[in-house]
mmCIF file of C-alpha atoms in Angstrom:
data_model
loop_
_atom_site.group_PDB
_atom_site.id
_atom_site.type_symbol
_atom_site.label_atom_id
_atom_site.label_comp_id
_atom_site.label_asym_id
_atom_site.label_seq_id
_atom_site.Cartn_x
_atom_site.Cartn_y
_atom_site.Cartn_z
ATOM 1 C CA UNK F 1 0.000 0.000 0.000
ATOM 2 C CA UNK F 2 1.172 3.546 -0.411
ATOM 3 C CA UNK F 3 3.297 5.322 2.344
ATOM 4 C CA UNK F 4 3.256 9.566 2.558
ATOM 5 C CA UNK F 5 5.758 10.752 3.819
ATOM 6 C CA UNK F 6 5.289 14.514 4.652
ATOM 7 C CA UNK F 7 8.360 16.341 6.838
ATOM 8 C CA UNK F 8 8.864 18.433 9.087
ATOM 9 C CA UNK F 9 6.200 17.729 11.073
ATOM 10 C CA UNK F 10 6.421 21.229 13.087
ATOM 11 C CA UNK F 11 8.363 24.549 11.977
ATOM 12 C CA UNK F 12 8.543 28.067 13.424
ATOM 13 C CA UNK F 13 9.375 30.867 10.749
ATOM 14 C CA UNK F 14 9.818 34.554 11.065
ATOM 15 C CA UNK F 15 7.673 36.637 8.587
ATOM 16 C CA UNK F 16 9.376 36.612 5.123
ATOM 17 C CA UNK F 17 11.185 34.402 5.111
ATOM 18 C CA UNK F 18 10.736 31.355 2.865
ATOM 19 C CA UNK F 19 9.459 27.699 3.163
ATOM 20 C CA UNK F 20 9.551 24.602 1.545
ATOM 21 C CA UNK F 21 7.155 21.485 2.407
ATOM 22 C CA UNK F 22 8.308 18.607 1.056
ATOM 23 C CA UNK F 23 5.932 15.270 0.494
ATOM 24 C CA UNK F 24 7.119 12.146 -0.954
ATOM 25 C CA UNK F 25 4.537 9.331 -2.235
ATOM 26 C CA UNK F 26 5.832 5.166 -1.795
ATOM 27 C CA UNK F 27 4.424 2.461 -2.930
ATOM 28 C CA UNK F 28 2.335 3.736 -6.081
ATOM 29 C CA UNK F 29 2.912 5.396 -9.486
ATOM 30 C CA UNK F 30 1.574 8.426 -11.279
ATOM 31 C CA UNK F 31 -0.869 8.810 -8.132
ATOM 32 C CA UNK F 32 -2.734 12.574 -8.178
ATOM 33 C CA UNK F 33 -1.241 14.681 -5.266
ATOM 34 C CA UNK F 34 -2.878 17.404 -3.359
ATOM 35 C CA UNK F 35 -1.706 20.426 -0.701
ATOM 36 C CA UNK F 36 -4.287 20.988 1.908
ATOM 37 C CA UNK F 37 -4.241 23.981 4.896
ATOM 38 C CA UNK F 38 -6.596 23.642 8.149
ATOM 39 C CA UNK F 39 -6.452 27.135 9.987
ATOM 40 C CA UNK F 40 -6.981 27.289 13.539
ATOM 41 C CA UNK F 41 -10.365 26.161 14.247
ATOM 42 C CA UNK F 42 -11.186 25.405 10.234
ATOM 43 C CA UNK F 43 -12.019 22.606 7.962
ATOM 44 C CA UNK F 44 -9.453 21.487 5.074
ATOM 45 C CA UNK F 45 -8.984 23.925 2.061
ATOM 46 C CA UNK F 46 -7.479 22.541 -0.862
ATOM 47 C CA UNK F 47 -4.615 24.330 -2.171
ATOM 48 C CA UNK F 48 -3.158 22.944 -4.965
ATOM 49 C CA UNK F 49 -3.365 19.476 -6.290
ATOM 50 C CA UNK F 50 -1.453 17.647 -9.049
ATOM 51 C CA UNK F 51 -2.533 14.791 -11.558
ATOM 52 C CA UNK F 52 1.144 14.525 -13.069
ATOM 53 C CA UNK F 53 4.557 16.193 -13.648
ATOM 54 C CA UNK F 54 4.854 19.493 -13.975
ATOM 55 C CA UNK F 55 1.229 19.611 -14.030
ATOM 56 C CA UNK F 56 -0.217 21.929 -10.821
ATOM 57 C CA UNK F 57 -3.423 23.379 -10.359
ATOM 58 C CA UNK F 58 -4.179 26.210 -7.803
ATOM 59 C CA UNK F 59 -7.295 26.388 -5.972
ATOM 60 C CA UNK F 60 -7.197 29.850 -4.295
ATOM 61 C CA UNK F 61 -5.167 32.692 -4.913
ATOM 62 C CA UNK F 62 -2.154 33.024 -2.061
ATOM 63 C CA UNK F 63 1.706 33.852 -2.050
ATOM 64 C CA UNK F 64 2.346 29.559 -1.809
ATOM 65 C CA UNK F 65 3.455 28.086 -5.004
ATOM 66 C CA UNK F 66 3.803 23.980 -5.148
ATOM 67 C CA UNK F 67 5.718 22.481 -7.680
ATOM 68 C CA UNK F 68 5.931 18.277 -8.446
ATOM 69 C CA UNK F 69 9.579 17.828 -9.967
ATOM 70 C CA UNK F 70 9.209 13.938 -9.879
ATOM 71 C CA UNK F 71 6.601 11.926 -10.416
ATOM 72 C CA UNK F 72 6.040 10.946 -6.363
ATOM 73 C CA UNK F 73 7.428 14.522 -5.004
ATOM 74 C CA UNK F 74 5.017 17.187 -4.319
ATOM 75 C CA UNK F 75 6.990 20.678 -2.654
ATOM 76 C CA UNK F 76 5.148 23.449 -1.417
ATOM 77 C CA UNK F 77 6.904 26.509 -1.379
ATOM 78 C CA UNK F 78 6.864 30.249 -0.184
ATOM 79 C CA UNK F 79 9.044 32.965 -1.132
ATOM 80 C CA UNK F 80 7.928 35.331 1.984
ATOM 81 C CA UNK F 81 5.646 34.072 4.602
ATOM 82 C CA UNK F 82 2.834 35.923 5.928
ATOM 83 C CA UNK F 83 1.198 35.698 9.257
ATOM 84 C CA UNK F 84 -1.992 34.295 7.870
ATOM 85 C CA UNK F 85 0.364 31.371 6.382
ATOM 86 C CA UNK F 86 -0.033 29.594 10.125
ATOM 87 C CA UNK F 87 -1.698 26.480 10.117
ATOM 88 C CA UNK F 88 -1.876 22.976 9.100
ATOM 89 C CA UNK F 89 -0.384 21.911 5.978
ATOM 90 C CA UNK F 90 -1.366 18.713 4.677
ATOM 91 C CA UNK F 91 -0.250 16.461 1.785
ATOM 92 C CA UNK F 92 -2.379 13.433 0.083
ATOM 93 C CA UNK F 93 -2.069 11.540 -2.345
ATOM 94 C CA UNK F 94 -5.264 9.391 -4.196
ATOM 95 C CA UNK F 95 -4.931 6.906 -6.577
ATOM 96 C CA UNK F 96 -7.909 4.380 -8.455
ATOM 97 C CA UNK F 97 -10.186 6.650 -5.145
ATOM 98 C CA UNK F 98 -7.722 4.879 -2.804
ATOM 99 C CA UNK F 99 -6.693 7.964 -0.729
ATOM 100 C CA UNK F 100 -3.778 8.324 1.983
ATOM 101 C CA UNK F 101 -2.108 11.086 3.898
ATOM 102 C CA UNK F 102 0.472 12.425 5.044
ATOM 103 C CA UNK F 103 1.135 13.059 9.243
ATOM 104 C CA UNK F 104 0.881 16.802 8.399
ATOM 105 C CA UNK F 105 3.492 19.856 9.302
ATOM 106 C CA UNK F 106 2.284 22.756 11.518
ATOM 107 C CA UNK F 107 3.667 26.048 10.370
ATOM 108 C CA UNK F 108 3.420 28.932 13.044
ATOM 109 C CA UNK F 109 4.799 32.212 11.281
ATOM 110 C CA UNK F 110 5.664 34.482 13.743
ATOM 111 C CA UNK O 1 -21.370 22.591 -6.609
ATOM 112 C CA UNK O 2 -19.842 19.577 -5.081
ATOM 113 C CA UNK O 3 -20.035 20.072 -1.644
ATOM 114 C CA UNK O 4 -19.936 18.142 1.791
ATOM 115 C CA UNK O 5 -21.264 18.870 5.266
ATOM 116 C CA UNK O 6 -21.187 17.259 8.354
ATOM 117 C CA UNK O 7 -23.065 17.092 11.416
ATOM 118 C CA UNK O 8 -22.951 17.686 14.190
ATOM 119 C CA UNK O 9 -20.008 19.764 14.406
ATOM 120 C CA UNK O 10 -19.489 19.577 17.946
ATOM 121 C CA UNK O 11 -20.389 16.133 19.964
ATOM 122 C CA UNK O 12 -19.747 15.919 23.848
ATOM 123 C CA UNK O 13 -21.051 12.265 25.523
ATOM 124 C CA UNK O 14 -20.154 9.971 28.664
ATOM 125 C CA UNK O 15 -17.690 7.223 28.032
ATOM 126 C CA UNK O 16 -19.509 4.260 26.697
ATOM 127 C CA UNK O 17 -22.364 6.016 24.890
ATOM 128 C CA UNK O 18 -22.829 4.418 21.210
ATOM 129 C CA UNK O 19 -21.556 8.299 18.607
ATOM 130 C CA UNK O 20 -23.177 8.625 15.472
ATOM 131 C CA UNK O 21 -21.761 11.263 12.852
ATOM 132 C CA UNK O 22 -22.887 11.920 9.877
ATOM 133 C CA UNK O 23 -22.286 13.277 6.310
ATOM 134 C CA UNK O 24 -23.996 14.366 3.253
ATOM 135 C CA UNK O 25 -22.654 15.077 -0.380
ATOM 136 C CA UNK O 26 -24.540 16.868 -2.890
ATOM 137 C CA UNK O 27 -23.802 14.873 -5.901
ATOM 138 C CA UNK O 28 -22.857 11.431 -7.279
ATOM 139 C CA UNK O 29 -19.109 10.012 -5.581
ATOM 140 C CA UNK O 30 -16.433 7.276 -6.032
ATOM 141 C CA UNK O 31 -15.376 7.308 -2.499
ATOM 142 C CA UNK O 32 -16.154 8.451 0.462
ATOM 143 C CA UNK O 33 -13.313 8.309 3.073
ATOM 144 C CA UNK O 34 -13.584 9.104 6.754
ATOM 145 C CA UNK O 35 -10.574 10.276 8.689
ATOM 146 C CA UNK O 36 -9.626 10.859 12.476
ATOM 147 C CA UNK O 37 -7.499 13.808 13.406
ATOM 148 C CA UNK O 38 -6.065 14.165 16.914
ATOM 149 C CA UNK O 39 -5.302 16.874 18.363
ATOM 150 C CA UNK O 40 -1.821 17.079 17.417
ATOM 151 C CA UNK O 41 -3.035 17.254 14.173
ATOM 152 C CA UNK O 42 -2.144 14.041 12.300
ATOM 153 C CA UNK O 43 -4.796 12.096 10.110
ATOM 154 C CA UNK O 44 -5.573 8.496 10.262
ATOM 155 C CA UNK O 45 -7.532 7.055 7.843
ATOM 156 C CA UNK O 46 -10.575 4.999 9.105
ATOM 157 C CA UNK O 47 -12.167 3.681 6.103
ATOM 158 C CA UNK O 48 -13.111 4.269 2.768
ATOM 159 C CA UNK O 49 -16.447 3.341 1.436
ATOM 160 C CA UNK O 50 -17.847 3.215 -1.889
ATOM 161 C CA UNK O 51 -20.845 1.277 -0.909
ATOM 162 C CA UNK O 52 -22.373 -0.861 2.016
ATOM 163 C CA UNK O 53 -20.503 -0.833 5.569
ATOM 164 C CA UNK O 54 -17.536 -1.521 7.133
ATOM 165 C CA UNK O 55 -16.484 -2.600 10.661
ATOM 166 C CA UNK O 56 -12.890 -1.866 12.412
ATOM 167 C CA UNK O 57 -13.308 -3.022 16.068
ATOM 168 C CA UNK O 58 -15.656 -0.121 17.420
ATOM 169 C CA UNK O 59 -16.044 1.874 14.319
ATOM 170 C CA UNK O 60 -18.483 0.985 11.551
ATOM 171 C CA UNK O 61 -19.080 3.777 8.675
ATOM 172 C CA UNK O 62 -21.998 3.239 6.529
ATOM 173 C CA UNK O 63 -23.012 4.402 3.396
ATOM 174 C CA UNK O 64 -26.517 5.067 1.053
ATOM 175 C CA UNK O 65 -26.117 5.872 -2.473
ATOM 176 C CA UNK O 66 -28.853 7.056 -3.246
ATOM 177 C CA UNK O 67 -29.829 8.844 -0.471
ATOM 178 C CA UNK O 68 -25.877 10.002 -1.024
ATOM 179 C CA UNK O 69 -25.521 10.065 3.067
ATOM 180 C CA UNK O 70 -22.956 8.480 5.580
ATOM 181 C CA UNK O 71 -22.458 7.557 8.672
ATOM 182 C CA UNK O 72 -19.704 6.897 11.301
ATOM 183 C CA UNK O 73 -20.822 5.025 14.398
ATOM 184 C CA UNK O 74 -18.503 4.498 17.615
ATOM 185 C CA UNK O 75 -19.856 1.743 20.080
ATOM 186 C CA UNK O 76 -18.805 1.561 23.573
ATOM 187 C CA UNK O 77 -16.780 5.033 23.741
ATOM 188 C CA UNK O 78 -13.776 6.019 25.175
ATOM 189 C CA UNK O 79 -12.007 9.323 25.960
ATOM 190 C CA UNK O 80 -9.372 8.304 23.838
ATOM 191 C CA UNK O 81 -11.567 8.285 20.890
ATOM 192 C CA UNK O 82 -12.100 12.298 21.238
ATOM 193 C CA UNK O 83 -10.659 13.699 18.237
ATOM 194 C CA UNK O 84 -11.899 15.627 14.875
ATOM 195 C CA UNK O 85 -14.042 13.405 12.414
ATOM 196 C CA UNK O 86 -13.553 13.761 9.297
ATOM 197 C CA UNK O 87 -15.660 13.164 5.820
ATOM 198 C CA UNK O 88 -14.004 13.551 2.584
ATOM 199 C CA UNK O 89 -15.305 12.362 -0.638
ATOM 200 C CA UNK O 90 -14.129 12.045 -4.284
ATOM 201 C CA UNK O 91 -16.821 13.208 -6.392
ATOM 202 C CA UNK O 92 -17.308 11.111 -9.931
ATOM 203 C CA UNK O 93 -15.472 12.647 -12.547
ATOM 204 C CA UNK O 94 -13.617 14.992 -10.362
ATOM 205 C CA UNK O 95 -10.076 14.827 -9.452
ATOM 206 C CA UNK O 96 -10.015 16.243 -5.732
ATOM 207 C CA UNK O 97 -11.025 15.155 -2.491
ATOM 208 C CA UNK O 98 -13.206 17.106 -0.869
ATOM 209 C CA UNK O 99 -13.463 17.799 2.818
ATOM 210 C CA UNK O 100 -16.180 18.192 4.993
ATOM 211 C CA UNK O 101 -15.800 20.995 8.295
ATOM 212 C CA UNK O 102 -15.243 17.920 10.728
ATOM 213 C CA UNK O 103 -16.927 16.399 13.641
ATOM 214 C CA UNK O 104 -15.135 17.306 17.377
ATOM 215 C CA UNK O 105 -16.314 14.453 19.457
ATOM 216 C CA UNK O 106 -15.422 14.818 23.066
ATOM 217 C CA UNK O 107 -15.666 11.598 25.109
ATOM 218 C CA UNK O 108 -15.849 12.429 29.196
ATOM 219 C CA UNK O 109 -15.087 9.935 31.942
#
């Protein structure tokens, strides 16, 4: 079955300065791959999500960009972090409607 | 619009009452998955239905078609089961999941 693996699990960050999530798929190929963000006290918002290399699609309009280099890598990035950027980042990864996630990061941008 | 809710969003109840939560989807699916997030945030995947029921131990998740509904049900609770429920489906012909709000179930002593 497929393994996520999603690091770091926690990170602190001063405002502006960048990020980089990384999320790294095992055990399938060519799965879609998706970037999701729970604020404090929220539901899941889809970010971006991925059906191939190369190939991202953005689902609201934010300073995070994600890119997929490889075909089981998903990064999401930031060039300068806001405030509002806090919260839970989370990557998953579906396949034939098999789905399976990542442990998550927390990002607190202070 | 493909949308999901859940209900209720918040659920307090004494240790060993049998927890129902529920979810509703507004059009046809391929899966339906329901997820448990603790409070330190990671997910755990419970099941994933595309028809019928399943049983893990305490937890059985149901689903109806055509009534497009599910259900999570938790028999003999525990405190350690309080966590955030949560519904997300895979609509047909779409190529996101789709989250509902989440359930916070609370499980006293």
């Amino acid at each position: 079955s497929q393994t996520i693996h999603q690091w770091p699990a926690t990170l602190v960050q001063p405002v502006g300065s960048p990020l980089s999530l990384e999320c790294t798929v095992e055990g399938t190929s060519n799965p879609n791959l998706y970037w999701y963000r729970q604020a404090a006290g929220r539901g899941l918002q889809l970010l971006f999500y991925s059906v191939g290399i190369g190939q991202i699609s953005s689902e609201v309009p934010q300073n995070l960009s994600a890119s997929r280099p490889q075909d089981r890598q998903f990064i999401l990035s930031s060039k300068k972090l806001l405030l509002s950027d806090s919260g839970f980042y989370l990557c998953a990864s579906e396949r034939n409607t098999e789905a399976f996630f990542g442990q998550g990061t927390r990002l607190t941008v202070v | 619009k493909n949308e999901v809710e859940q209900s209720p969003q918040n659920l307090t109840a004494q240790e060993g009452e049998f927890i129902t939560i529920n979810c509703s989807y507004s059009v046809g699916i391929s899966a339906l998955h329901w997820l448990q997030q603790h409070p330190g945030g990671g997910i755990v995947s419970l099941f994933m239905l595309s028809s019928g029921k399943k049983k893990h131990g305490r937890l059985i998740a149901t689903i109806n078609i055509q009534e497009k509904h599910s259900s999570l049900h938790i028999t003999a609770s525990h405190p350690r089961d309080s966590a955030v429920y949560i519904c997300a489906v895979m609509f047909q012909g779409a190529q996101k999941l789709v989250f509902g709000q989440g359930t916070r179930l609370t499980i006293n002593p």
